[in-house]
mmCIF file of C-alpha atoms and ligand atoms in Angstrom:
data_model
loop_
_atom_site.group_PDB
_atom_site.id
_atom_site.type_symbol
_atom_site.label_atom_id
_atom_site.label_comp_id
_atom_site.label_asym_id
_atom_site.label_seq_id
_atom_site.Cartn_x
_atom_site.Cartn_y
_atom_site.Cartn_z
ATOM 1 C CA UNK A 1 8.477 -10.717 -6.533
ATOM 2 C CA UNK A 2 5.916 -13.371 -5.300
ATOM 3 C CA UNK A 3 2.847 -12.347 -3.450
ATOM 4 C CA UNK A 4 0.435 -14.789 -1.697
ATOM 5 C CA UNK A 5 -3.070 -13.586 -1.173
ATOM 6 C CA UNK A 6 -4.600 -15.852 1.390
ATOM 7 C CA UNK A 7 -7.882 -16.683 3.368
ATOM 8 C CA UNK A 8 -10.109 -15.298 0.597
ATOM 9 C CA UNK A 9 -13.052 -17.129 -1.101
ATOM 10 C CA UNK A 10 -11.822 -17.673 -4.688
ATOM 11 C CA UNK A 11 -14.021 -17.636 -7.869
ATOM 12 C CA UNK A 12 -11.774 -18.743 -10.596
ATOM 13 C CA UNK A 13 -14.200 -18.382 -13.594
ATOM 14 C CA UNK A 14 -13.093 -21.869 -14.648
ATOM 15 C CA UNK A 15 -15.552 -23.748 -12.571
ATOM 16 C CA UNK A 16 -18.962 -23.294 -11.068
ATOM 17 C CA UNK A 17 -17.893 -23.702 -7.436
ATOM 18 C CA UNK A 18 -16.376 -20.993 -5.239
ATOM 19 C CA UNK A 19 -13.310 -22.092 -3.269
ATOM 20 C CA UNK A 20 -13.392 -21.235 0.456
ATOM 21 C CA UNK A 21 -10.052 -20.734 2.361
ATOM 22 C CA UNK A 22 -8.177 -20.264 -0.951
ATOM 23 C CA UNK A 23 -4.748 -18.921 -1.860
ATOM 24 C CA UNK A 24 -3.892 -16.948 -4.952
ATOM 25 C CA UNK A 25 -0.245 -16.809 -5.578
ATOM 26 C CA UNK A 26 1.120 -14.189 -8.049
ATOM 27 C CA UNK A 27 4.595 -13.960 -9.356
ATOM 28 C CA UNK A 28 5.169 -10.512 -10.812
ATOM 29 C CA UNK A 29 2.319 -10.286 -13.523
ATOM 30 C CA UNK A 30 1.543 -14.041 -13.675
ATOM 31 C CA UNK A 31 -0.614 -16.445 -11.574
ATOM 32 C CA UNK A 32 1.405 -19.288 -10.043
ATOM 33 C CA UNK A 33 -1.346 -20.941 -8.170
ATOM 34 C CA UNK A 34 -5.032 -20.489 -7.530
ATOM 35 C CA UNK A 35 -6.842 -22.940 -5.326
ATOM 36 C CA UNK A 36 -7.381 -24.375 -1.736
ATOM 37 C CA UNK A 37 -4.801 -23.351 0.694
ATOM 38 C CA UNK A 38 -4.221 -27.005 1.656
ATOM 39 C CA UNK A 39 -2.903 -27.776 -1.825
ATOM 40 C CA UNK A 40 -0.318 -24.886 -1.959
ATOM 41 C CA UNK A 41 2.939 -26.619 -1.263
ATOM 42 C CA UNK A 42 5.562 -23.924 -1.461
ATOM 43 C CA UNK A 43 6.298 -22.649 2.085
ATOM 44 C CA UNK A 44 9.119 -20.268 1.250
ATOM 45 C CA UNK A 45 8.938 -16.790 2.725
ATOM 46 C CA UNK A 46 6.918 -14.501 0.418
ATOM 47 C CA UNK A 47 5.035 -11.325 0.756
ATOM 48 C CA UNK A 48 1.652 -12.496 2.282
ATOM 49 C CA UNK A 49 -1.609 -10.395 2.080
ATOM 50 C CA UNK A 50 -4.411 -11.662 4.420
ATOM 51 C CA UNK A 51 -7.735 -11.235 2.652
ATOM 52 C CA UNK A 52 -9.909 -12.826 5.269
ATOM 53 C CA UNK A 53 -13.602 -12.034 4.640
ATOM 54 C CA UNK A 54 -13.001 -11.107 0.980
ATOM 55 C CA UNK A 55 -13.777 -12.661 -2.368
ATOM 56 C CA UNK A 56 -11.406 -12.786 -5.321
ATOM 57 C CA UNK A 57 -12.922 -12.961 -8.845
ATOM 58 C CA UNK A 58 -11.071 -12.725 -12.299
ATOM 59 C CA UNK A 59 -10.890 -9.176 -13.715
ATOM 60 C CA UNK A 60 -14.156 -8.494 -15.580
ATOM 61 C CA UNK A 61 -14.341 -8.172 -19.403
ATOM 62 C CA UNK A 62 -16.768 -6.194 -21.389
ATOM 63 C CA UNK A 63 -16.972 -7.366 -25.007
ATOM 64 C CA UNK A 64 -18.858 -4.435 -26.448
ATOM 65 C CA UNK A 65 -17.948 -0.764 -25.790
ATOM 66 C CA UNK A 66 -17.297 2.477 -27.652
ATOM 67 C CA UNK A 67 -14.533 4.274 -25.783
ATOM 68 C CA UNK A 68 -14.949 7.580 -27.503
ATOM 69 C CA UNK A 69 -18.755 8.042 -26.834
ATOM 70 C CA UNK A 70 -19.491 9.846 -23.604
ATOM 71 C CA UNK A 71 -23.114 8.841 -22.843
ATOM 72 C CA UNK A 72 -24.655 12.090 -24.190
ATOM 73 C CA UNK A 73 -28.458 12.134 -24.140
ATOM 74 C CA UNK A 74 -28.332 12.609 -27.860
ATOM 75 C CA UNK A 75 -25.304 10.815 -29.371
ATOM 76 C CA UNK A 76 -25.395 13.248 -32.435
ATOM 77 C CA UNK A 77 -23.893 15.842 -30.070
ATOM 78 C CA UNK A 78 -20.662 13.777 -30.202
ATOM 79 C CA UNK A 79 -20.012 15.146 -33.713
ATOM 80 C CA UNK A 80 -19.238 18.514 -32.041
ATOM 81 C CA UNK A 81 -16.388 17.106 -30.015
ATOM 82 C CA UNK A 82 -13.266 17.192 -32.063
ATOM 83 C CA UNK A 83 -10.883 14.176 -32.082
ATOM 84 C CA UNK A 84 -7.998 15.421 -29.901
ATOM 85 C CA UNK A 85 -10.325 16.220 -26.962
ATOM 86 C CA UNK A 86 -12.180 13.006 -27.699
ATOM 87 C CA UNK A 87 -8.944 11.079 -27.504
ATOM 88 C CA UNK A 88 -8.080 12.556 -24.096
ATOM 89 C CA UNK A 89 -11.575 11.963 -22.904
ATOM 90 C CA UNK A 90 -11.378 8.278 -23.970
ATOM 91 C CA UNK A 91 -8.148 7.922 -21.948
ATOM 92 C CA UNK A 92 -9.903 9.146 -18.838
ATOM 93 C CA UNK A 93 -12.963 6.851 -19.580
ATOM 94 C CA UNK A 94 -10.632 3.853 -19.848
ATOM 95 C CA UNK A 95 -9.050 4.626 -16.489
ATOM 96 C CA UNK A 96 -12.586 4.804 -14.984
ATOM 97 C CA UNK A 97 -13.418 1.445 -16.586
ATOM 98 C CA UNK A 98 -10.279 -0.274 -15.171
ATOM 99 C CA UNK A 99 -11.020 1.129 -11.652
ATOM 100 C CA UNK A 100 -14.492 -0.303 -11.926
ATOM 101 C CA UNK A 101 -12.959 -3.823 -12.217
ATOM 102 C CA UNK A 102 -12.960 -4.184 -16.020
ATOM 103 C CA UNK A 103 -9.429 -5.187 -16.711
ATOM 104 C CA UNK A 104 -10.183 -6.088 -20.415
ATOM 105 C CA UNK A 105 -12.404 -4.581 -22.926
ATOM 106 C CA UNK A 106 -13.295 -5.066 -26.613
ATOM 107 C CA UNK A 107 -13.893 -1.713 -28.440
ATOM 108 C CA UNK A 108 -16.193 -2.261 -31.434
ATOM 109 C CA UNK A 109 -16.211 1.065 -33.290
ATOM 110 C CA UNK A 110 -14.617 4.337 -32.556
ATOM 111 C CA UNK A 111 -14.223 7.498 -34.781
ATOM 112 C CA UNK A 112 -11.031 8.106 -36.747
ATOM 113 C CA UNK A 113 -8.942 5.432 -35.027
ATOM 114 C CA UNK A 114 -8.727 7.072 -31.661
ATOM 115 C CA UNK A 115 -8.856 3.566 -30.224
ATOM 116 C CA UNK A 116 -5.541 2.645 -31.546
ATOM 117 C CA UNK A 117 -3.924 5.792 -29.984
ATOM 118 C CA UNK A 118 -5.601 5.068 -26.542
ATOM 119 C CA UNK A 119 -4.524 1.498 -26.624
ATOM 120 C CA UNK A 120 -1.003 2.451 -27.423
ATOM 121 C CA UNK A 121 -1.019 5.038 -24.623
ATOM 122 C CA UNK A 122 -1.953 2.509 -21.991
ATOM 123 C CA UNK A 123 0.416 -0.032 -23.228
ATOM 124 C CA UNK A 124 3.148 2.667 -23.069
ATOM 125 C CA UNK A 125 2.123 3.356 -19.421
ATOM 126 C CA UNK A 126 1.084 7.010 -20.021
ATOM 127 C CA UNK A 127 -2.138 6.410 -18.169
ATOM 128 C CA UNK A 128 -4.191 3.570 -16.617
ATOM 129 C CA UNK A 129 -6.655 1.432 -18.591
ATOM 130 C CA UNK A 130 -7.700 -2.063 -19.305
ATOM 131 C CA UNK A 131 -6.232 -4.512 -21.889
ATOM 132 C CA UNK A 132 -7.896 -3.568 -25.167
ATOM 133 C CA UNK A 133 -9.078 -5.651 -28.171
ATOM 134 C CA UNK A 134 -10.062 -3.165 -30.682
ATOM 135 C CA UNK A 135 -11.667 -3.115 -34.148
ATOM 136 C CA UNK A 136 -10.866 0.381 -35.699
ATOM 137 C CA UNK A 137 -13.781 1.649 -37.812
ATOM 138 C CA UNK A 138 -16.975 -0.273 -38.280
ATOM 139 C CA UNK A 139 -17.347 -1.744 -41.880
ATOM 140 C CA UNK A 140 -20.750 -0.759 -43.171
ATOM 141 C CA UNK A 141 -22.460 -0.858 -46.536
ATOM 142 C CA UNK A 142 -23.777 2.416 -47.998
ATOM 143 C CA UNK A 143 -26.876 3.163 -46.110
ATOM 144 C CA UNK A 144 -28.876 5.765 -44.317
ATOM 145 C CA UNK A 145 -27.698 6.835 -40.974
ATOM 146 C CA UNK A 146 -23.838 6.315 -41.012
ATOM 147 C CA UNK A 147 -23.422 10.054 -41.047
ATOM 148 C CA UNK A 148 -24.911 10.092 -37.408
ATOM 149 C CA UNK A 149 -21.582 8.918 -36.079
ATOM 150 C CA UNK A 150 -19.266 10.906 -38.402
ATOM 151 C CA UNK A 151 -15.873 9.046 -38.685
ATOM 152 C CA UNK A 152 -17.033 5.752 -37.091
ATOM 153 C CA UNK A 153 -17.758 3.839 -40.240
ATOM 154 C CA UNK A 154 -15.766 2.730 -43.162
ATOM 155 C CA UNK A 155 -18.355 2.494 -45.828
ATOM 156 C CA UNK A 156 -17.681 -0.414 -48.250
ATOM 157 C CA UNK A 157 -19.721 -2.037 -50.983
ATOM 158 C CA UNK A 158 -18.981 -5.296 -52.684
ATOM 159 C CA UNK A 159 -16.592 -8.156 -51.878
ATOM 160 C CA UNK A 160 -13.409 -6.269 -52.943
ATOM 161 C CA UNK A 161 -14.134 -3.111 -51.210
ATOM 162 C CA UNK A 162 -15.070 -4.983 -48.012
ATOM 163 C CA UNK A 163 -11.751 -6.907 -48.262
ATOM 164 C CA UNK A 164 -9.884 -3.564 -48.646
ATOM 165 C CA UNK A 165 -11.865 -1.938 -45.718
ATOM 166 C CA UNK A 166 -10.724 -4.964 -43.559
ATOM 167 C CA UNK A 167 -7.115 -4.654 -44.648
ATOM 168 C CA UNK A 168 -7.196 -1.080 -43.936
ATOM 169 C CA UNK A 169 -8.286 -1.642 -40.171
ATOM 170 C CA UNK A 170 -5.798 -4.436 -39.756
ATOM 171 C CA UNK A 171 -2.903 -2.264 -41.205
ATOM 172 C CA UNK A 172 -3.636 0.285 -38.569
ATOM 173 C CA UNK A 173 -3.477 -2.307 -35.805
ATOM 174 C CA UNK A 174 -6.975 -3.836 -35.475
ATOM 175 C CA UNK A 175 -7.167 -6.743 -33.057
ATOM 176 C CA UNK A 176 -10.497 -7.829 -34.494
ATOM 177 C CA UNK A 177 -12.967 -6.494 -37.075
ATOM 178 C CA UNK A 178 -16.456 -5.203 -36.713
ATOM 179 C CA UNK A 179 -19.074 -4.953 -39.420
ATOM 180 C CA UNK A 180 -22.764 -4.176 -39.801
ATOM 181 C CA UNK A 181 -24.817 -7.165 -40.720
ATOM 182 C CA UNK A 182 -28.136 -5.413 -40.220
ATOM 183 C CA UNK A 183 -29.357 -1.790 -39.755
ATOM 184 C CA UNK A 184 -29.077 -0.120 -36.350
ATOM 185 C CA UNK A 185 -31.070 1.397 -33.548
ATOM 186 C CA UNK A 186 -28.711 4.228 -32.888
ATOM 187 C CA UNK A 187 -29.018 6.158 -35.979
ATOM 188 C CA UNK A 188 -32.270 7.580 -37.475
ATOM 189 C CA UNK A 189 -32.286 5.794 -40.826
ATOM 190 C CA UNK A 190 -31.319 2.313 -39.522
ATOM 191 C CA UNK A 191 -33.796 -0.575 -39.887
ATOM 192 C CA UNK A 192 -32.720 -2.930 -37.230
ATOM 193 C CA UNK A 193 -34.510 -5.981 -38.912
ATOM 194 C CA UNK A 194 -33.160 -5.301 -42.357
ATOM 195 C CA UNK A 195 -30.084 -7.323 -43.489
ATOM 196 C CA UNK A 196 -27.144 -5.152 -44.665
ATOM 197 C CA UNK A 197 -23.857 -6.479 -45.908
ATOM 198 C CA UNK A 198 -24.342 -9.731 -47.829
ATOM 199 C CA UNK A 199 -22.954 -13.014 -46.805
ATOM 200 C CA UNK A 200 -20.104 -12.895 -49.453
ATOM 201 C CA UNK A 201 -19.158 -9.345 -48.346
ATOM 202 C CA UNK A 202 -19.023 -10.361 -44.703
ATOM 203 C CA UNK A 203 -17.091 -13.461 -45.612
ATOM 204 C CA UNK A 204 -14.426 -11.416 -47.208
ATOM 205 C CA UNK A 205 -13.996 -9.395 -44.061
ATOM 206 C CA UNK A 206 -13.855 -12.627 -41.926
ATOM 207 C CA UNK A 207 -11.232 -14.127 -44.202
ATOM 208 C CA UNK A 208 -8.984 -11.085 -44.078
ATOM 209 C CA UNK A 209 -9.039 -11.197 -40.245
ATOM 210 C CA UNK A 210 -8.435 -14.890 -40.089
ATOM 211 C CA UNK A 211 -5.280 -14.609 -42.131
ATOM 212 C CA UNK A 212 -3.846 -12.818 -39.172
ATOM 213 C CA UNK A 213 -5.759 -15.116 -36.612
ATOM 214 C CA UNK A 214 -8.207 -12.169 -35.813
ATOM 215 C CA UNK A 215 -11.915 -12.535 -35.461
ATOM 216 C CA UNK A 216 -14.887 -10.522 -36.746
ATOM 217 C CA UNK A 217 -17.850 -9.163 -34.698
ATOM 218 C CA UNK A 218 -21.166 -8.526 -36.395
ATOM 219 C CA UNK A 219 -23.628 -5.985 -35.368
ATOM 220 C CA UNK A 220 -26.930 -7.839 -36.033
ATOM 221 C CA UNK A 221 -30.461 -7.343 -34.794
ATOM 222 C CA UNK A 222 -32.629 -9.173 -37.485
ATOM 223 C CA UNK A 223 -32.637 -12.950 -38.039
ATOM 224 C CA UNK A 224 -31.631 -12.721 -41.722
ATOM 225 C CA UNK A 225 -28.446 -10.569 -40.958
ATOM 226 C CA UNK A 226 -27.640 -12.953 -38.026
ATOM 227 C CA UNK A 227 -27.743 -15.982 -40.231
ATOM 228 C CA UNK A 228 -25.676 -14.246 -42.990
ATOM 229 C CA UNK A 229 -23.018 -13.404 -40.366
ATOM 230 C CA UNK A 230 -23.016 -16.850 -38.897
ATOM 231 C CA UNK A 231 -22.663 -18.510 -42.372
ATOM 232 C CA UNK A 232 -19.840 -16.176 -43.093
ATOM 233 C CA UNK A 233 -17.964 -17.242 -40.124
ATOM 234 C CA UNK A 234 -18.099 -14.295 -37.650
ATOM 235 C CA UNK A 235 -17.074 -15.233 -34.133
ATOM 236 C CA UNK A 236 -19.500 -12.962 -32.183
ATOM 237 C CA UNK A 237 -23.108 -11.623 -32.829
ATOM 238 C CA UNK A 238 -23.628 -8.259 -31.321
ATOM 239 C CA UNK A 239 -27.112 -7.510 -29.951
ATOM 240 C CA UNK A 240 -29.099 -10.355 -31.432
ATOM 241 C CA UNK A 241 -32.371 -8.463 -30.562
ATOM 242 C CA UNK A 242 -34.731 -9.938 -33.151
ATOM 243 C CA UNK A 243 -33.110 -13.459 -33.467
ATOM 244 C CA UNK A 244 -35.732 -16.067 -34.284
ATOM 245 C CA UNK A 245 -35.563 -19.817 -33.847
ATOM 246 C CA UNK A 246 -33.598 -20.274 -37.108
ATOM 247 C CA UNK A 247 -30.997 -17.537 -36.049
ATOM 248 C CA UNK A 248 -30.596 -19.085 -32.630
ATOM 249 C CA UNK A 249 -30.164 -22.535 -34.103
ATOM 250 C CA UNK A 250 -27.518 -21.335 -36.557
ATOM 251 C CA UNK A 251 -25.545 -19.559 -33.770
ATOM 252 C CA UNK A 252 -25.841 -22.674 -31.508
ATOM 253 C CA UNK A 253 -24.689 -24.972 -34.405
ATOM 254 C CA UNK A 254 -21.759 -22.832 -35.292
ATOM 255 C CA UNK A 255 -20.728 -22.152 -31.749
ATOM 256 C CA UNK A 256 -21.090 -18.437 -32.384
ATOM 257 C CA UNK A 257 -20.964 -16.242 -29.303
ATOM 258 C CA UNK A 258 -23.860 -13.991 -28.604
ATOM 259 C CA UNK A 259 -23.108 -10.588 -26.981
ATOM 260 C CA UNK A 260 -26.520 -9.209 -25.871
ATOM 261 C CA UNK A 261 -26.612 -5.574 -24.949
ATOM 262 C CA UNK A 262 -29.684 -5.315 -22.831
ATOM 263 C CA UNK A 263 -29.603 -2.887 -19.965
ATOM 264 C CA UNK A 264 -29.311 0.172 -22.095
ATOM 265 C CA UNK A 265 -33.067 0.066 -22.949
ATOM 266 C CA UNK A 266 -33.844 1.048 -19.499
ATOM 267 C CA UNK A 267 -31.489 3.995 -19.625
ATOM 268 C CA UNK A 268 -33.318 5.160 -22.689
ATOM 269 C CA UNK A 269 -36.644 4.902 -20.945
ATOM 270 C CA UNK A 270 -35.381 6.689 -17.903
ATOM 271 C CA UNK A 271 -34.527 9.687 -20.106
ATOM 272 C CA UNK A 272 -37.265 9.939 -22.657
ATOM 273 C CA UNK A 273 -36.928 13.748 -22.619
ATOM 274 C CA UNK A 274 -33.333 13.718 -24.106
ATOM 275 C CA UNK A 275 -32.908 10.462 -25.899
ATOM 276 C CA UNK A 276 -33.991 10.956 -29.499
ATOM 277 C CA UNK A 277 -37.488 9.649 -30.147
ATOM 278 C CA UNK A 278 -36.427 7.301 -32.995
ATOM 279 C CA UNK A 279 -34.139 5.468 -30.484
ATOM 280 C CA UNK A 280 -36.950 5.162 -27.857
ATOM 281 C CA UNK A 281 -39.335 4.046 -30.514
ATOM 282 C CA UNK A 282 -37.068 1.270 -32.072
ATOM 283 C CA UNK A 283 -35.795 0.032 -28.845
ATOM 284 C CA UNK A 284 -39.227 -0.136 -27.247
ATOM 285 C CA UNK A 285 -40.612 -2.147 -30.134
ATOM 286 C CA UNK A 286 -37.853 -4.865 -29.677
ATOM 287 C CA UNK A 287 -37.208 -4.934 -25.979
ATOM 288 C CA UNK A 288 -40.240 -6.960 -24.945
ATOM 289 C CA UNK A 289 -39.262 -10.001 -26.872
ATOM 290 C CA UNK A 290 -35.485 -9.470 -26.254
ATOM 291 C CA UNK A 291 -35.346 -11.127 -22.829
ATOM 292 C CA UNK A 292 -37.269 -14.193 -24.030
ATOM 293 C CA UNK A 293 -35.001 -14.434 -27.090
ATOM 294 C CA UNK A 294 -31.766 -14.317 -25.077
ATOM 295 C CA UNK A 295 -33.281 -16.897 -22.628
ATOM 296 C CA UNK A 296 -33.918 -19.166 -25.620
ATOM 297 C CA UNK A 297 -30.484 -18.698 -26.839
ATOM 298 C CA UNK A 298 -29.244 -19.759 -23.475
ATOM 299 C CA UNK A 299 -31.337 -22.832 -23.538
ATOM 300 C CA UNK A 300 -30.180 -23.685 -27.051
ATOM 301 C CA UNK A 301 -26.547 -23.683 -25.851
ATOM 302 C CA UNK A 302 -25.403 -20.384 -27.570
ATOM 303 C CA UNK A 303 -22.412 -19.113 -25.498
ATOM 304 C CA UNK A 304 -23.342 -15.694 -23.979
ATOM 305 C CA UNK A 305 -20.518 -13.141 -23.508
ATOM 306 C CA UNK A 306 -21.241 -9.965 -21.646
ATOM 307 C CA UNK A 307 -21.268 -6.567 -23.379
ATOM 308 C CA UNK A 308 -22.736 -3.139 -22.554
ATOM 309 C CA UNK A 309 -22.510 -0.872 -25.590
ATOM 310 C CA UNK A 310 -20.924 1.527 -22.969
ATOM 311 C CA UNK A 311 -20.668 5.123 -24.330
ATOM 312 C CA UNK A 312 -24.216 5.031 -25.692
ATOM 313 C CA UNK A 313 -26.894 7.318 -24.178
ATOM 314 C CA UNK A 314 -26.489 7.520 -20.293
ATOM 315 C CA UNK A 315 -24.529 4.227 -20.579
ATOM 316 C CA UNK A 316 -21.491 5.544 -18.813
ATOM 317 C CA UNK A 317 -18.048 3.918 -18.862
ATOM 318 C CA UNK A 318 -17.331 2.491 -15.469
ATOM 319 C CA UNK A 319 -20.924 1.388 -14.937
ATOM 320 C CA UNK A 320 -20.370 -1.599 -17.041
ATOM 321 C CA UNK A 321 -21.409 -4.051 -14.415
ATOM 322 C CA UNK A 322 -25.008 -2.824 -14.645
ATOM 323 C CA UNK A 323 -25.282 -5.284 -17.532
ATOM 324 C CA UNK A 324 -24.283 -8.187 -15.358
ATOM 325 C CA UNK A 325 -26.921 -7.189 -12.765
ATOM 326 C CA UNK A 326 -29.544 -6.937 -15.421
ATOM 327 C CA UNK A 327 -28.812 -10.427 -16.791
ATOM 328 C CA UNK A 328 -29.178 -11.918 -13.335
ATOM 329 C CA UNK A 329 -32.144 -9.757 -12.179
ATOM 330 C CA UNK A 330 -34.086 -10.593 -15.365
ATOM 331 C CA UNK A 331 -33.330 -14.338 -14.664
ATOM 332 C CA UNK A 332 -31.456 -14.743 -17.940
ATOM 333 C CA UNK A 333 -28.368 -16.055 -16.269
ATOM 334 C CA UNK A 334 -27.522 -17.235 -12.741
ATOM 335 C CA UNK A 335 -25.096 -15.127 -10.723
ATOM 336 C CA UNK A 336 -22.274 -17.595 -11.343
ATOM 337 C CA UNK A 337 -23.080 -17.871 -15.020
ATOM 338 C CA UNK A 338 -23.224 -14.206 -15.411
ATOM 339 C CA UNK A 339 -19.703 -13.859 -13.830
ATOM 340 C CA UNK A 340 -18.462 -16.410 -16.216
ATOM 341 C CA UNK A 341 -20.064 -14.629 -19.221
ATOM 342 C CA UNK A 342 -17.997 -11.604 -18.011
ATOM 343 C CA UNK A 343 -14.803 -13.476 -17.414
ATOM 344 C CA UNK A 344 -14.107 -16.929 -19.013
ATOM 345 C CA UNK A 345 -16.640 -16.895 -21.752
ATOM 346 C CA UNK A 346 -15.948 -13.335 -22.639
ATOM 347 C CA UNK A 347 -12.246 -14.040 -22.922
ATOM 348 C CA UNK A 348 -12.930 -16.907 -25.214
ATOM 349 C CA UNK A 349 -15.195 -14.873 -27.350
ATOM 350 C CA UNK A 350 -12.597 -12.130 -27.943
ATOM 351 C CA UNK A 351 -9.822 -14.600 -28.336
ATOM 352 C CA UNK A 352 -7.856 -13.662 -25.203
ATOM 353 C CA UNK A 353 -8.544 -16.824 -23.151
ATOM 354 C CA UNK A 354 -4.753 -17.761 -23.286
ATOM 355 C CA UNK A 355 -4.044 -14.705 -21.146
ATOM 356 C CA UNK A 356 -7.111 -13.610 -19.149
ATOM 357 C CA UNK A 357 -10.569 -14.615 -18.116
ATOM 358 C CA UNK A 358 -9.785 -17.197 -15.422
ATOM 359 C CA UNK A 359 -7.623 -17.406 -12.436
ATOM 360 C CA UNK A 360 -5.336 -20.252 -13.377
ATOM 361 C CA UNK A 361 -1.614 -20.881 -13.370
ATOM 362 C CA UNK A 362 0.145 -19.235 -16.197
ATOM 363 C CA UNK A 363 -2.543 -16.597 -16.818
ATOM 364 C CA UNK A 364 -2.069 -12.872 -16.145
ATOM 365 C CA UNK A 365 -2.935 -11.774 -12.638
ATOM 366 C CA UNK A 366 -5.900 -9.680 -13.454
ATOM 367 C CA UNK A 367 -8.376 -9.912 -10.509
ATOM 368 C CA UNK A 368 -10.781 -8.003 -8.192
ATOM 369 C CA UNK A 369 -11.031 -8.206 -4.423
ATOM 370 C CA UNK A 370 -14.530 -7.773 -3.090
ATOM 371 C CA UNK A 371 -15.760 -7.296 0.324
ATOM 372 C CA UNK A 372 -19.100 -9.141 -0.310
ATOM 373 C CA UNK A 373 -20.061 -12.337 -1.993
ATOM 374 C CA UNK A 374 -21.008 -11.470 -5.591
ATOM 375 C CA UNK A 375 -22.862 -14.731 -6.019
ATOM 376 C CA UNK A 376 -25.083 -13.966 -3.122
ATOM 377 C CA UNK A 377 -25.611 -10.394 -4.289
ATOM 378 C CA UNK A 378 -24.578 -9.653 -7.798
ATOM 379 C CA UNK A 379 -24.993 -5.909 -7.229
ATOM 380 C CA UNK A 380 -21.688 -6.185 -5.417
ATOM 381 C CA UNK A 381 -20.056 -5.813 -8.742
ATOM 382 C CA UNK A 382 -21.739 -2.653 -9.591
ATOM 383 C CA UNK A 383 -21.120 -0.797 -6.221
ATOM 384 C CA UNK A 384 -17.716 0.772 -6.020
ATOM 385 C CA UNK A 385 -17.788 0.780 -2.213
ATOM 386 C CA UNK A 386 -17.534 -3.165 -2.219
ATOM 387 C CA UNK A 387 -14.529 -3.201 -4.744
ATOM 388 C CA UNK A 388 -11.723 -3.387 -2.221
ATOM 389 C CA UNK A 389 -8.938 -3.542 -4.940
ATOM 390 C CA UNK A 390 -8.478 -4.195 -8.715
ATOM 391 C CA UNK A 391 -5.235 -5.815 -9.886
ATOM 392 C CA UNK A 392 -4.045 -5.669 -13.510
ATOM 393 C CA UNK A 393 -1.043 -7.960 -14.229
ATOM 394 C CA UNK A 394 -0.421 -8.305 -10.488
ATOM 395 C CA UNK A 395 -0.249 -4.614 -9.838
ATOM 396 C CA UNK A 396 -2.949 -2.717 -7.784
ATOM 397 C CA UNK A 397 -4.722 -0.003 -9.742
ATOM 398 C CA UNK A 398 -6.896 1.716 -7.087
HETATM 399 ZN ZN1 ZN B 1 -22.289 -0.887 -30.180
#
């Protein structure tokens, strides 16, 4: 069935300009045409939906979530939730995420391969959820703190073990791989500035992914770890909180995507009574410089893809657009660039640009209808009352 959505203002994600008086033509799950109404030639009778006074944008993409974390004040409490309940909870959270307009997510670390079950459940049509690119367990060297998220890490040391760890995730169905190139904020023993897996260990993981055409994401705060990861060929640097000039240059030169996760710091600070002190302390130490660092990365030409770290403390699934608002309100990205970071650039970063990320002929019809201009007011994306409808593969989800 062909449906014509007409009279809306269209933001395709592919260009910087919104198209007024546009037409979006969807044939089953695929886009046939997206552009000015005057250029749409086919005049056959189809189902027509008048969206006068509305805006259409591509379905949003979050490049960094943890579907099985619930946003507890102290994430250590997650260890008390057993896996079956956690799996059901993840299914509910993915439905919330889709209804918030996020039609694609990349999941970068979940305990005990819950992510593969949830993804399979969505694809089988058992429940609603976004398209999912998922990594399985996070590959980490032996270090203090991994026990804080019991079951989330595959501890590996040395090139051969890292290779095996990558193969294990791929065997289970990983779409991408995730590894720790530096210590973390989110566990008590982690030293964010300290490099972890060596360049040759990271390269072994990257190579195993590439054999199957799959990319690797590296958790990296400190500059040394970022540079190790970039040199080893990872596709995305997660966080990048302590990047220095060298690290930014290396990302820019290699075309490595940066996925900053910035707004969660404000959530920590709004809940200092319940968020563990070590997280507040580490995050506070880094946050002041973080905004400048990401601005420098933008200036240097590092492609920015949006990620939230959803699931971490008070960082609820379904509130993902708060990060887009943060990027705009801190003047890191313009509203249009922030939308692109959450659509086209995000799709490129997670290797899904052939299917999603822009509204162009041949792509899947994942889009959101808004009742207010998101470029004029970026908070439109974060306020459910302005989300008129969400479509995944041409089908309404609300
Ligand atoms: Zn994360």
